[in-house]
XYZ file of N, CA and C in Angstrom:
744
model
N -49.926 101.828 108.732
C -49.188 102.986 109.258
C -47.889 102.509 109.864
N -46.750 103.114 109.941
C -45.510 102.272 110.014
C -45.396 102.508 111.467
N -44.918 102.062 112.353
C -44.463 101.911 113.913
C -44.412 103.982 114.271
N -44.779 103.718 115.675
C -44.729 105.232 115.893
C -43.095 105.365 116.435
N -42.804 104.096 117.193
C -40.708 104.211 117.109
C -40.427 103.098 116.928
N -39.405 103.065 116.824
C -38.407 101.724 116.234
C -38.064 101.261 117.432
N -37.637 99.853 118.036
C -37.493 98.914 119.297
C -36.157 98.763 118.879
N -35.308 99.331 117.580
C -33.535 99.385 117.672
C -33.446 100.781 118.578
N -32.500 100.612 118.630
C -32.183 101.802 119.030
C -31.152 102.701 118.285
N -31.169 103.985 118.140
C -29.994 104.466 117.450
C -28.679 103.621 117.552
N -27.885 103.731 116.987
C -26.214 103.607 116.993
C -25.378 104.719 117.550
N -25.663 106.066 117.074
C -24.851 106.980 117.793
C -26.388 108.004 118.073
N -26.150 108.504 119.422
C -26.618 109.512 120.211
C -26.624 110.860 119.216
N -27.207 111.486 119.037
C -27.434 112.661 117.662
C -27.217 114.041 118.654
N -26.173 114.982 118.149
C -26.070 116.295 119.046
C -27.318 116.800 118.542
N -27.380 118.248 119.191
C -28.344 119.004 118.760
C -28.640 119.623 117.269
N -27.894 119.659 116.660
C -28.093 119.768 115.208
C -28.180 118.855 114.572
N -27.502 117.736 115.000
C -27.657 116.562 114.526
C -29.217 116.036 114.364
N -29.309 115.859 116.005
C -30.687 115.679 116.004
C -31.735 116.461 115.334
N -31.558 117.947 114.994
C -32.254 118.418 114.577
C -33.061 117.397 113.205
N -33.420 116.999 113.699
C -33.641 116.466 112.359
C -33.078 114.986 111.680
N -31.535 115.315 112.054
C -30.910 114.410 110.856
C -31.233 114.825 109.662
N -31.632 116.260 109.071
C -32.193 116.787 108.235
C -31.270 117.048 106.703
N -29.977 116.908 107.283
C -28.757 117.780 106.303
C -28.417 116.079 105.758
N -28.788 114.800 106.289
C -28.169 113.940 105.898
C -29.879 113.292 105.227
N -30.704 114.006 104.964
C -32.066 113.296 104.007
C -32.227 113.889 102.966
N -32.341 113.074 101.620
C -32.860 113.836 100.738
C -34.332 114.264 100.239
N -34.632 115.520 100.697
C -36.036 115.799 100.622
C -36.318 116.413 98.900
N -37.079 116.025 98.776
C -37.763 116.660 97.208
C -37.980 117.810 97.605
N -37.282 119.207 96.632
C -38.163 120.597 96.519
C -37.068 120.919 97.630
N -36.524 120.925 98.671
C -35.620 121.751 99.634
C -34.373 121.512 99.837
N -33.771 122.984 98.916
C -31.984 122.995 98.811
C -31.854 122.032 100.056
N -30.183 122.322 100.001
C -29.484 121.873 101.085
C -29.484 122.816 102.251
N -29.544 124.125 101.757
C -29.479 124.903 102.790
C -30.579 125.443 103.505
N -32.128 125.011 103.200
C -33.182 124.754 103.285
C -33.301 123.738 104.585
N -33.133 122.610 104.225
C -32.775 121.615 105.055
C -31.994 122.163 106.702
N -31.117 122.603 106.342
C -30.472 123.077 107.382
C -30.976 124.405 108.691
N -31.514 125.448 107.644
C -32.645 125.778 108.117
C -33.526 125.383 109.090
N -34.568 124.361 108.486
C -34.981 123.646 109.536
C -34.446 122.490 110.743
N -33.816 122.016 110.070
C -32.742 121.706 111.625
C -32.234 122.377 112.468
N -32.122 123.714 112.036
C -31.426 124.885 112.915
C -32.196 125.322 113.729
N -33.757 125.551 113.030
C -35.202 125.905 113.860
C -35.403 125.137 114.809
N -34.966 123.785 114.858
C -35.730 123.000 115.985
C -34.606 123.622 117.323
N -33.358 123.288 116.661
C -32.225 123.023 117.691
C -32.104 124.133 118.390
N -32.142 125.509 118.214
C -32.366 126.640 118.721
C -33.603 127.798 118.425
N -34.522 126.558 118.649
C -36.153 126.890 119.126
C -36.151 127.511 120.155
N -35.683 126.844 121.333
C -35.840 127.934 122.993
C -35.048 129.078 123.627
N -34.180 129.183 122.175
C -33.745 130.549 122.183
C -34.273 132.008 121.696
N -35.550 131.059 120.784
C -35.850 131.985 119.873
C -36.945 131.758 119.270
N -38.228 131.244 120.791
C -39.186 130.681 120.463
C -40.296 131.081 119.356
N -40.844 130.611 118.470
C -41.711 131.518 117.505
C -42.371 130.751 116.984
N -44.115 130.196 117.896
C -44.610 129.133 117.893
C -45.411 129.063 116.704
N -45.387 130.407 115.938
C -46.526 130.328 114.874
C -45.881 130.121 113.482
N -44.611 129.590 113.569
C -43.849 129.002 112.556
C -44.188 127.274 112.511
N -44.540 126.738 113.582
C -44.320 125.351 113.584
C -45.259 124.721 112.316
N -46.437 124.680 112.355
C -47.140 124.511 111.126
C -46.008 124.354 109.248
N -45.412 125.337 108.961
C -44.328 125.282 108.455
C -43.352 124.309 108.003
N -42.780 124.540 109.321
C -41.743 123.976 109.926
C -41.909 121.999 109.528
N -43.293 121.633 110.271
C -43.501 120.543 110.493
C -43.470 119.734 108.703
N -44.111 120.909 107.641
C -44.382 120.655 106.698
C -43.169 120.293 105.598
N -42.011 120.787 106.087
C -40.608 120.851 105.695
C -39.957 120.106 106.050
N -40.122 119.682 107.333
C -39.858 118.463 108.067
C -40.078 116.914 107.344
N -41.668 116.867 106.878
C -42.217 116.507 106.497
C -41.701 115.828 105.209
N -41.246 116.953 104.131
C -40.872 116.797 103.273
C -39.763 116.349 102.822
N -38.866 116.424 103.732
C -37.324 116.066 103.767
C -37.411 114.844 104.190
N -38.679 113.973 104.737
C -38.182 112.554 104.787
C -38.067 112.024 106.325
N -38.149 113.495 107.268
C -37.471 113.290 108.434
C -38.791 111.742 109.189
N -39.910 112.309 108.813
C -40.683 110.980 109.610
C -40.392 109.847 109.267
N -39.911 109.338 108.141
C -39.693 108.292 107.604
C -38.512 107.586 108.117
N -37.655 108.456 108.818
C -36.870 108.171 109.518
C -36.505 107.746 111.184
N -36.799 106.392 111.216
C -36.575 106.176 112.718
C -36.179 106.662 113.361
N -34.746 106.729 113.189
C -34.080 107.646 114.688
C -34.456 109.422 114.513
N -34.744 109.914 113.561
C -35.338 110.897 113.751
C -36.711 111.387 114.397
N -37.555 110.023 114.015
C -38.992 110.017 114.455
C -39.298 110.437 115.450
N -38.870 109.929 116.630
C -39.670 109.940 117.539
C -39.384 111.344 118.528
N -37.857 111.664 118.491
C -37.751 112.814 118.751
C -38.612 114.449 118.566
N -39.086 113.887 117.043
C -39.551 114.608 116.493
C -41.340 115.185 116.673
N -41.566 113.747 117.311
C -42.801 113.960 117.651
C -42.820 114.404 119.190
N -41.896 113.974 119.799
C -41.894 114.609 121.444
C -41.367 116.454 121.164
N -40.837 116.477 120.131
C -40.674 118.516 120.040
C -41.939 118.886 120.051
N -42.327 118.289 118.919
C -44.412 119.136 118.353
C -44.710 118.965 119.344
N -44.710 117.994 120.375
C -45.581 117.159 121.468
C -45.664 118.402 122.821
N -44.232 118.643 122.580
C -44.145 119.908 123.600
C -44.418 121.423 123.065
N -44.511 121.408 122.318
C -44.734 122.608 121.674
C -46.629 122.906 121.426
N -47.148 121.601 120.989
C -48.515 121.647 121.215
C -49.041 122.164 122.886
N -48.331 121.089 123.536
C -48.746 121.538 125.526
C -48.517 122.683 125.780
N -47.259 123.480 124.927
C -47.246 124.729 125.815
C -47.792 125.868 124.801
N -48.685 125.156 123.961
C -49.193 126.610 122.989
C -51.064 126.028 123.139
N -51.221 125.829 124.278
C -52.533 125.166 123.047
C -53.887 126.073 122.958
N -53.822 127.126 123.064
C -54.440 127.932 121.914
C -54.480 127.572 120.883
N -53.025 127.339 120.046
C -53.097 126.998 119.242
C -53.590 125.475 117.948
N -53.582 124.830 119.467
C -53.691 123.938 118.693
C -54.775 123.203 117.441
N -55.967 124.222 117.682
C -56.966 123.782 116.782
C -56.331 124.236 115.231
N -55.969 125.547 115.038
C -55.784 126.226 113.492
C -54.346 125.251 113.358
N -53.468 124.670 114.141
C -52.378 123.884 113.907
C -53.051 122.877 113.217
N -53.779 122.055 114.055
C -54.521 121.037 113.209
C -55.085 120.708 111.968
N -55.617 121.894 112.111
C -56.519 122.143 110.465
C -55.510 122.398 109.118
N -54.291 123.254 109.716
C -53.441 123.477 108.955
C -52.183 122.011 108.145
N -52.402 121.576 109.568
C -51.537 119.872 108.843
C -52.262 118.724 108.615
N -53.580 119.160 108.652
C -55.138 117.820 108.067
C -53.878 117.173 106.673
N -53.064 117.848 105.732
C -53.092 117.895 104.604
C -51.462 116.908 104.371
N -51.575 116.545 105.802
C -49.865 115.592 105.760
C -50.578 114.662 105.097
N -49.356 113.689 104.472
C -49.466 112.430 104.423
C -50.283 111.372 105.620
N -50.614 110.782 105.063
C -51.623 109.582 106.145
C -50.609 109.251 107.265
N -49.299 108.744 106.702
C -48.570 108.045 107.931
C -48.356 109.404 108.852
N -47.618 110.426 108.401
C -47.337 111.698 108.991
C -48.492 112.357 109.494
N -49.847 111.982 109.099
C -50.757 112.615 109.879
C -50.822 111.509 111.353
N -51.149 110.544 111.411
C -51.165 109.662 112.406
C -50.114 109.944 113.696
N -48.332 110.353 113.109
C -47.447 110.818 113.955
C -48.012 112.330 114.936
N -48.925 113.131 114.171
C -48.692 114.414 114.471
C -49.902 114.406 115.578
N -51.104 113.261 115.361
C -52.366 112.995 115.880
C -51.459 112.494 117.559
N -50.497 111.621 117.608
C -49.815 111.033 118.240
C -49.753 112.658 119.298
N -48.557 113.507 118.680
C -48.476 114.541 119.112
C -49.330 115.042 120.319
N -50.248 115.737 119.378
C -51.817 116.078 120.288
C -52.039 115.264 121.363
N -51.773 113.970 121.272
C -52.542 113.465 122.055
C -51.141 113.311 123.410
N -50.158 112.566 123.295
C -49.362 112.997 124.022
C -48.955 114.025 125.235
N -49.490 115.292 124.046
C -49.543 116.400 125.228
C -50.851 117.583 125.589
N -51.697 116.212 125.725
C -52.756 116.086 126.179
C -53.403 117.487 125.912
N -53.182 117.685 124.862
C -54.015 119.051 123.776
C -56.095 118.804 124.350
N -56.412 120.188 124.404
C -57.983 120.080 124.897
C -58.719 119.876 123.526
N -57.479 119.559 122.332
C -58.509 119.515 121.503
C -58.315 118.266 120.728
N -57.762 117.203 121.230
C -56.819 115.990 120.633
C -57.983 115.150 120.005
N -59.262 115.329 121.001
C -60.526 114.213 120.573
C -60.829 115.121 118.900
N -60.788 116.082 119.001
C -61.210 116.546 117.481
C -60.620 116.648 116.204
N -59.433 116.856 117.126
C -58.237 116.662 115.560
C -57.958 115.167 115.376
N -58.250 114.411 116.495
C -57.833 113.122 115.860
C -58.917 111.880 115.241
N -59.991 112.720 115.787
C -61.230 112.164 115.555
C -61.749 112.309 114.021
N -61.549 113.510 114.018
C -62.435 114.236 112.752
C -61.223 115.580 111.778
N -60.689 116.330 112.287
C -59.708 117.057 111.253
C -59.051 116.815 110.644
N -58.023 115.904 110.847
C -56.859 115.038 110.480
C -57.360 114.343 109.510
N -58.234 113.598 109.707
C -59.240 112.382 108.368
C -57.893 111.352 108.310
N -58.293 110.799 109.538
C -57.642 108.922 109.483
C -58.531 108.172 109.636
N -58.329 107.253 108.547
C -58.472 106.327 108.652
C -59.127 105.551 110.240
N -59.768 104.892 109.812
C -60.024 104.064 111.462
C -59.323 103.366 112.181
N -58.001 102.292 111.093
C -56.901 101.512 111.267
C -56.096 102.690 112.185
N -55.789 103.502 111.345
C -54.683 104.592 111.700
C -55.203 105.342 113.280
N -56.596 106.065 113.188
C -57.497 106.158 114.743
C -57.035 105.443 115.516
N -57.154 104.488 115.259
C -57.266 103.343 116.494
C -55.693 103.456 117.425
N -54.694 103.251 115.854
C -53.374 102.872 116.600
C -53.212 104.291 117.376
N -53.689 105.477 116.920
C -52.950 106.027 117.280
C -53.839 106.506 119.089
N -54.779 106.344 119.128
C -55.255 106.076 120.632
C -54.693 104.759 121.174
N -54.268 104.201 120.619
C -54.074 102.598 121.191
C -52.239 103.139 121.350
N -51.772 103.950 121.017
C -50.371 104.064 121.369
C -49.864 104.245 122.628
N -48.747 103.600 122.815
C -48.278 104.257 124.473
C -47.718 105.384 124.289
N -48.135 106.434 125.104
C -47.347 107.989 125.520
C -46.473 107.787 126.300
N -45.892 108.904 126.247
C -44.162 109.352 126.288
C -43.902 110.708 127.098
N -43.597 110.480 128.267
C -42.700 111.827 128.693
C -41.367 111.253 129.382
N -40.410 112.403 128.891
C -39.008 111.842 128.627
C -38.510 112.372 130.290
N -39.183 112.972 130.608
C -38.931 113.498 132.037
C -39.395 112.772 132.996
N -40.183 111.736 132.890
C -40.901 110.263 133.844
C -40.331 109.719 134.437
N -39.033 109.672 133.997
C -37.769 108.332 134.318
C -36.712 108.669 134.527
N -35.417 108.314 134.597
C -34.572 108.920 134.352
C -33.994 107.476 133.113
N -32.839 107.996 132.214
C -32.726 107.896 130.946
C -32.145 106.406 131.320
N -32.371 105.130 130.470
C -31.942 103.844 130.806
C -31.474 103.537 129.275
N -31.901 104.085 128.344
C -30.827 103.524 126.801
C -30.651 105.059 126.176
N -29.380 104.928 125.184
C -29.634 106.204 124.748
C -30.599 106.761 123.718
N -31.758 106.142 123.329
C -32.652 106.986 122.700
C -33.427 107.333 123.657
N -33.389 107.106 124.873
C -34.274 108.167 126.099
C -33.100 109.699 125.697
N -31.964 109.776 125.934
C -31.503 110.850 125.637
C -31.330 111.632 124.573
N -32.486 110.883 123.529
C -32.426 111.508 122.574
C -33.901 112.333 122.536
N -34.550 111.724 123.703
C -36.060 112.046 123.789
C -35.738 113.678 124.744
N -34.764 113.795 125.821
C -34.539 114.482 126.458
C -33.769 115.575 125.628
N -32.929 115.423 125.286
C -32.152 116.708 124.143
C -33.478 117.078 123.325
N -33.996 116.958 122.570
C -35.821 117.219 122.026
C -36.206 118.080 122.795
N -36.687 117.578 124.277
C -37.328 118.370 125.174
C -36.652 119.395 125.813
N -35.063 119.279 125.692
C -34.610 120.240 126.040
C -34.603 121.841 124.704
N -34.359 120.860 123.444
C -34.829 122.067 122.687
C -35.680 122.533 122.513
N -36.676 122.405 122.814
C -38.558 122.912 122.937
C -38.341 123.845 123.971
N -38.096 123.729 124.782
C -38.129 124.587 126.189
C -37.105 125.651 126.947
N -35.477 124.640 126.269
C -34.139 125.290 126.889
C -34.278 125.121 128.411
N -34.980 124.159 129.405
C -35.482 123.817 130.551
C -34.099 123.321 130.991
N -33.291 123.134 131.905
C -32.473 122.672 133.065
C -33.017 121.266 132.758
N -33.705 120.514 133.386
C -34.001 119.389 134.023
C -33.360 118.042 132.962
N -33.969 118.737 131.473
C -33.525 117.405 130.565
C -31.911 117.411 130.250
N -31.566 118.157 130.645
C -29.799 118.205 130.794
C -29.166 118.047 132.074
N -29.599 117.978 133.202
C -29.433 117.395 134.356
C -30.110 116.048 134.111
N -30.749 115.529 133.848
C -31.437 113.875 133.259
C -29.586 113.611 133.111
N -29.458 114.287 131.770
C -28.400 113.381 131.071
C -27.317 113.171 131.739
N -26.435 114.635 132.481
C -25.766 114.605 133.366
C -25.330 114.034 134.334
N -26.853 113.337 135.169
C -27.056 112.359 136.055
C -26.181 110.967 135.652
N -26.374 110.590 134.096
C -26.424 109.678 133.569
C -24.697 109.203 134.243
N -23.483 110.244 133.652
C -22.393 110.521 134.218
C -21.990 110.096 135.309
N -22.443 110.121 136.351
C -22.356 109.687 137.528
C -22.140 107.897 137.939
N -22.901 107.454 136.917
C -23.286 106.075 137.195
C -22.163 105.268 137.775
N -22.092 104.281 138.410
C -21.419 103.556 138.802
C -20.661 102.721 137.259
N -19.380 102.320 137.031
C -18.804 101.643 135.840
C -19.082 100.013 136.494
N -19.897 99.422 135.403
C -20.700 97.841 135.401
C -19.325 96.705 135.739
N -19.266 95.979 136.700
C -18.138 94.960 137.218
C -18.372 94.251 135.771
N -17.236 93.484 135.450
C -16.723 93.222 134.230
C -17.940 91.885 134.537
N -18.826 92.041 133.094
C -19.396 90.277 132.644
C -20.723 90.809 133.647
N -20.913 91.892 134.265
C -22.149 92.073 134.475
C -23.377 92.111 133.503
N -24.533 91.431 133.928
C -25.454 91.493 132.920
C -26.256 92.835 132.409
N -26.327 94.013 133.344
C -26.917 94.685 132.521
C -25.579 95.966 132.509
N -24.316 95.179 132.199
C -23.190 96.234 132.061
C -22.692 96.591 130.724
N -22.910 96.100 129.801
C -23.510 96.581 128.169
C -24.090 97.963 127.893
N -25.631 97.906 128.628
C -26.038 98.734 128.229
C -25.649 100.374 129.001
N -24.956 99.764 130.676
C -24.989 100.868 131.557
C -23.712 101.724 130.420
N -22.623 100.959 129.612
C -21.550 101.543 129.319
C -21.722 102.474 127.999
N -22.789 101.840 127.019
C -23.582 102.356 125.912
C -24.164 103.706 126.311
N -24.618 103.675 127.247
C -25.568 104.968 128.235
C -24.663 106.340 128.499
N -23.561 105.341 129.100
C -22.879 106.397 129.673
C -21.918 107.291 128.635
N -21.186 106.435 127.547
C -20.762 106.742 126.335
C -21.287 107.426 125.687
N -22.614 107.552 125.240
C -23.393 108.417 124.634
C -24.030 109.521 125.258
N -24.148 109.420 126.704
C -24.536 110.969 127.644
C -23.285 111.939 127.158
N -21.924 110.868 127.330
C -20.521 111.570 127.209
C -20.978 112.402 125.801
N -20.597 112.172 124.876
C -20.684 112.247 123.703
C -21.803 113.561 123.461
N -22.434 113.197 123.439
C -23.322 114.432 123.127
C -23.678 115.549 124.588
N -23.226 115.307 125.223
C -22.907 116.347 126.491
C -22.119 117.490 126.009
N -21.083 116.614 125.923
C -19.971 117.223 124.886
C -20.319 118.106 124.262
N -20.928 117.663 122.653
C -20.842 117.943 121.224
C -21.770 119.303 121.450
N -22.887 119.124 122.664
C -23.931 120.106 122.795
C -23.280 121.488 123.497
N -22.351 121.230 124.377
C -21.934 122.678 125.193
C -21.086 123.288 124.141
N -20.182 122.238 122.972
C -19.446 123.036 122.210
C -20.573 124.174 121.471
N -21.870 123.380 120.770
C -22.967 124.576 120.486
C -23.829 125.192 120.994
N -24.074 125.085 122.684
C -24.977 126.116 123.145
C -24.430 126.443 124.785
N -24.280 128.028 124.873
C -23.667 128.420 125.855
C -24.735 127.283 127.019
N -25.878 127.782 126.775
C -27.066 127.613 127.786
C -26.465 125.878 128.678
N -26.118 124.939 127.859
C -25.863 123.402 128.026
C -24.835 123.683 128.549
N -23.756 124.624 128.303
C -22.526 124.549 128.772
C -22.830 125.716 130.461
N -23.650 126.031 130.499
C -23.910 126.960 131.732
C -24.331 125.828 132.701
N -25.370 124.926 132.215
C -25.903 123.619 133.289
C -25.019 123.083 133.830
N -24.055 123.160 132.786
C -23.006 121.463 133.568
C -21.644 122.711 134.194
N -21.945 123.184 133.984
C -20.629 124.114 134.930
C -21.136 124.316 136.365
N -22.116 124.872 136.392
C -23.756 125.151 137.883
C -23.267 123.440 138.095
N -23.349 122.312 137.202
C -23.251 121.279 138.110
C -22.028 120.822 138.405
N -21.251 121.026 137.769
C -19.951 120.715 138.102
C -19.315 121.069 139.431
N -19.726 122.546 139.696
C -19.473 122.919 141.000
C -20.042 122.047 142.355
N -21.151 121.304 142.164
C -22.122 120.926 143.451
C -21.460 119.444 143.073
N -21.097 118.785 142.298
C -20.787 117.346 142.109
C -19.420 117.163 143.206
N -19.224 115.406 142.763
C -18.179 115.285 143.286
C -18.362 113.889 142.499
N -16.824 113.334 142.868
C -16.342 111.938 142.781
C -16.518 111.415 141.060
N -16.937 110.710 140.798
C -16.857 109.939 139.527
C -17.347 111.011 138.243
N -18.718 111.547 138.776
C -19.575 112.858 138.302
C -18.757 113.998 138.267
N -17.853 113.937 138.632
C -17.082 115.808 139.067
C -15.959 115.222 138.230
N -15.580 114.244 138.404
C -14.263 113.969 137.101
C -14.666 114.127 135.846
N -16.008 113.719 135.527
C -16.203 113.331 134.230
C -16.761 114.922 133.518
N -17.041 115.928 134.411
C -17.424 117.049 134.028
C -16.127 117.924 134.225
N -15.423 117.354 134.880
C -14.270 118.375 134.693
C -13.516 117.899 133.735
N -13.361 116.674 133.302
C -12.577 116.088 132.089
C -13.528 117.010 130.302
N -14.953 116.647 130.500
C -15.466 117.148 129.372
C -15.637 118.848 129.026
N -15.803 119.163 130.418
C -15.577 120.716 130.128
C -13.901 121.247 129.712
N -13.037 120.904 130.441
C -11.760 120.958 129.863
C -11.418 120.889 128.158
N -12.523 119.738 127.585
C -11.905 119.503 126.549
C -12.913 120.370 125.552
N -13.988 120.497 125.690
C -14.339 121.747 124.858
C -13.927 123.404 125.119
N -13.126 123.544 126.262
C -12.158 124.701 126.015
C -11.146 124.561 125.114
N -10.879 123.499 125.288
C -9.461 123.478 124.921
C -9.437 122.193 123.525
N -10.452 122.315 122.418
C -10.578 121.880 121.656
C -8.852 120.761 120.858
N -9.041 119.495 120.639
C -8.131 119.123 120.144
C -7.725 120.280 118.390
């Protein structure tokens, strides 16, 4: 079964459509282009327009386009279902039964899921519905879980875990995570962990950005914060809000 995430880390920070998926840049067997897009569109403005009895679907299209196979898409992908299982789980048994029929590796990701967000029914779907393998069982109880809200964000594929959770929910908190990020102190030159603080902060920038240009909701957070900030944090939100008004 292939790694549940990759120990690279992305290269560039993925906006919200982007992230959706990375869906418009895979070639899936059987789903136009505009198909594809579709479902990237579903994830990214999910908590606008929540409609939990699509996911089954959704996941299957997902599925098909390649998106698990894809690292930097992966793992994101499993923290959406992940939240979407916790806050439906009624549903989660007929979900289960309904994606028994993924692929082995893609069933193992989705078992991941369940279990993650600690579904009342994770011992059964992962035990017995799903039909893994024992290799595949094992890893996937033997995996470390993930909440992107635990910490606050230290590389940017934590903020890629948080934009996810922010599209599942449309919640404040995982966009104040990133926001926070902004603030940071800039690393004294030849500092050792001043690499990654500048990588961090570059990529909060970046898709802070790219996200308020597409959702009022992201651009409502950082304005609410812009007002209460100050100093390094209040420049950098008044510099980025400026520039998605006022588009080059």
């Amino acid at each position: 079964m292939p790694a549940f995430h990759s120990k690279s880390r992305p290269r560039r920070l993925l906006s919200l459509l982007i992230l959706a998926v990375g869906l418009l840049g895979l070639n899936g067997p059987g789903l136009a282009r505009e198909e594809l897009q579709q479902v990237g569109e579903w994830m990214a403005h999910y908590y606008e327009h929540p409609d939990p009895g699509k996911l089954p679907a959704w996941v299957k299209d997902a599925a098909a386009a390649g998106a698990f196979d894809k690292p930097s898409a992966r793992f994101p992908l499993m923290i959406f279902i992940s939240r979407l299982i916790q806050d439906n789980p009624e549903r989660g048994l007929p979900w289960c039964r309904e994606l028994s029929a993924l692929p082995s590796a893609h069933k193992a990701y989705l078992g991941w899921a369940f279990r993650n967000a600690g579904s009342p029914v994770q011992e059964e779907c992962i035990g017995k519905i799903l039909g893994l393998d024992e290799a595949d069982r094992q890893k996937v109880l033997g995996a470390r879980l993930h909440d992107p809200l635990a910490r606050n964000p230290e590389h940017p594929g934590d903020l890629d875990m948080l934009w996810a959770t922010f599209m599942a929910t449309g919640a404040e908190l995982p966009v104040e995570r990133i926001i926070t990020v902004l603030g940071l102190p800039d690393p004294a030159q030849g500092a050792p962990d001043g690499v990654r603080i500048l990588l961090l902060k570059g990529a909060a920038r970046w898709s802070l950005s790219a996200n308020i240009r597409q959702h009022r909701r992201v651009a409502e957070i950082a304005e609410a914060r812009r007002t209460q900030a100050s100093g390094q944090l209040r420049q950098a939100l008044d510099e980025i809000l400026a520039e998605t008004r006022n588009p080059p």
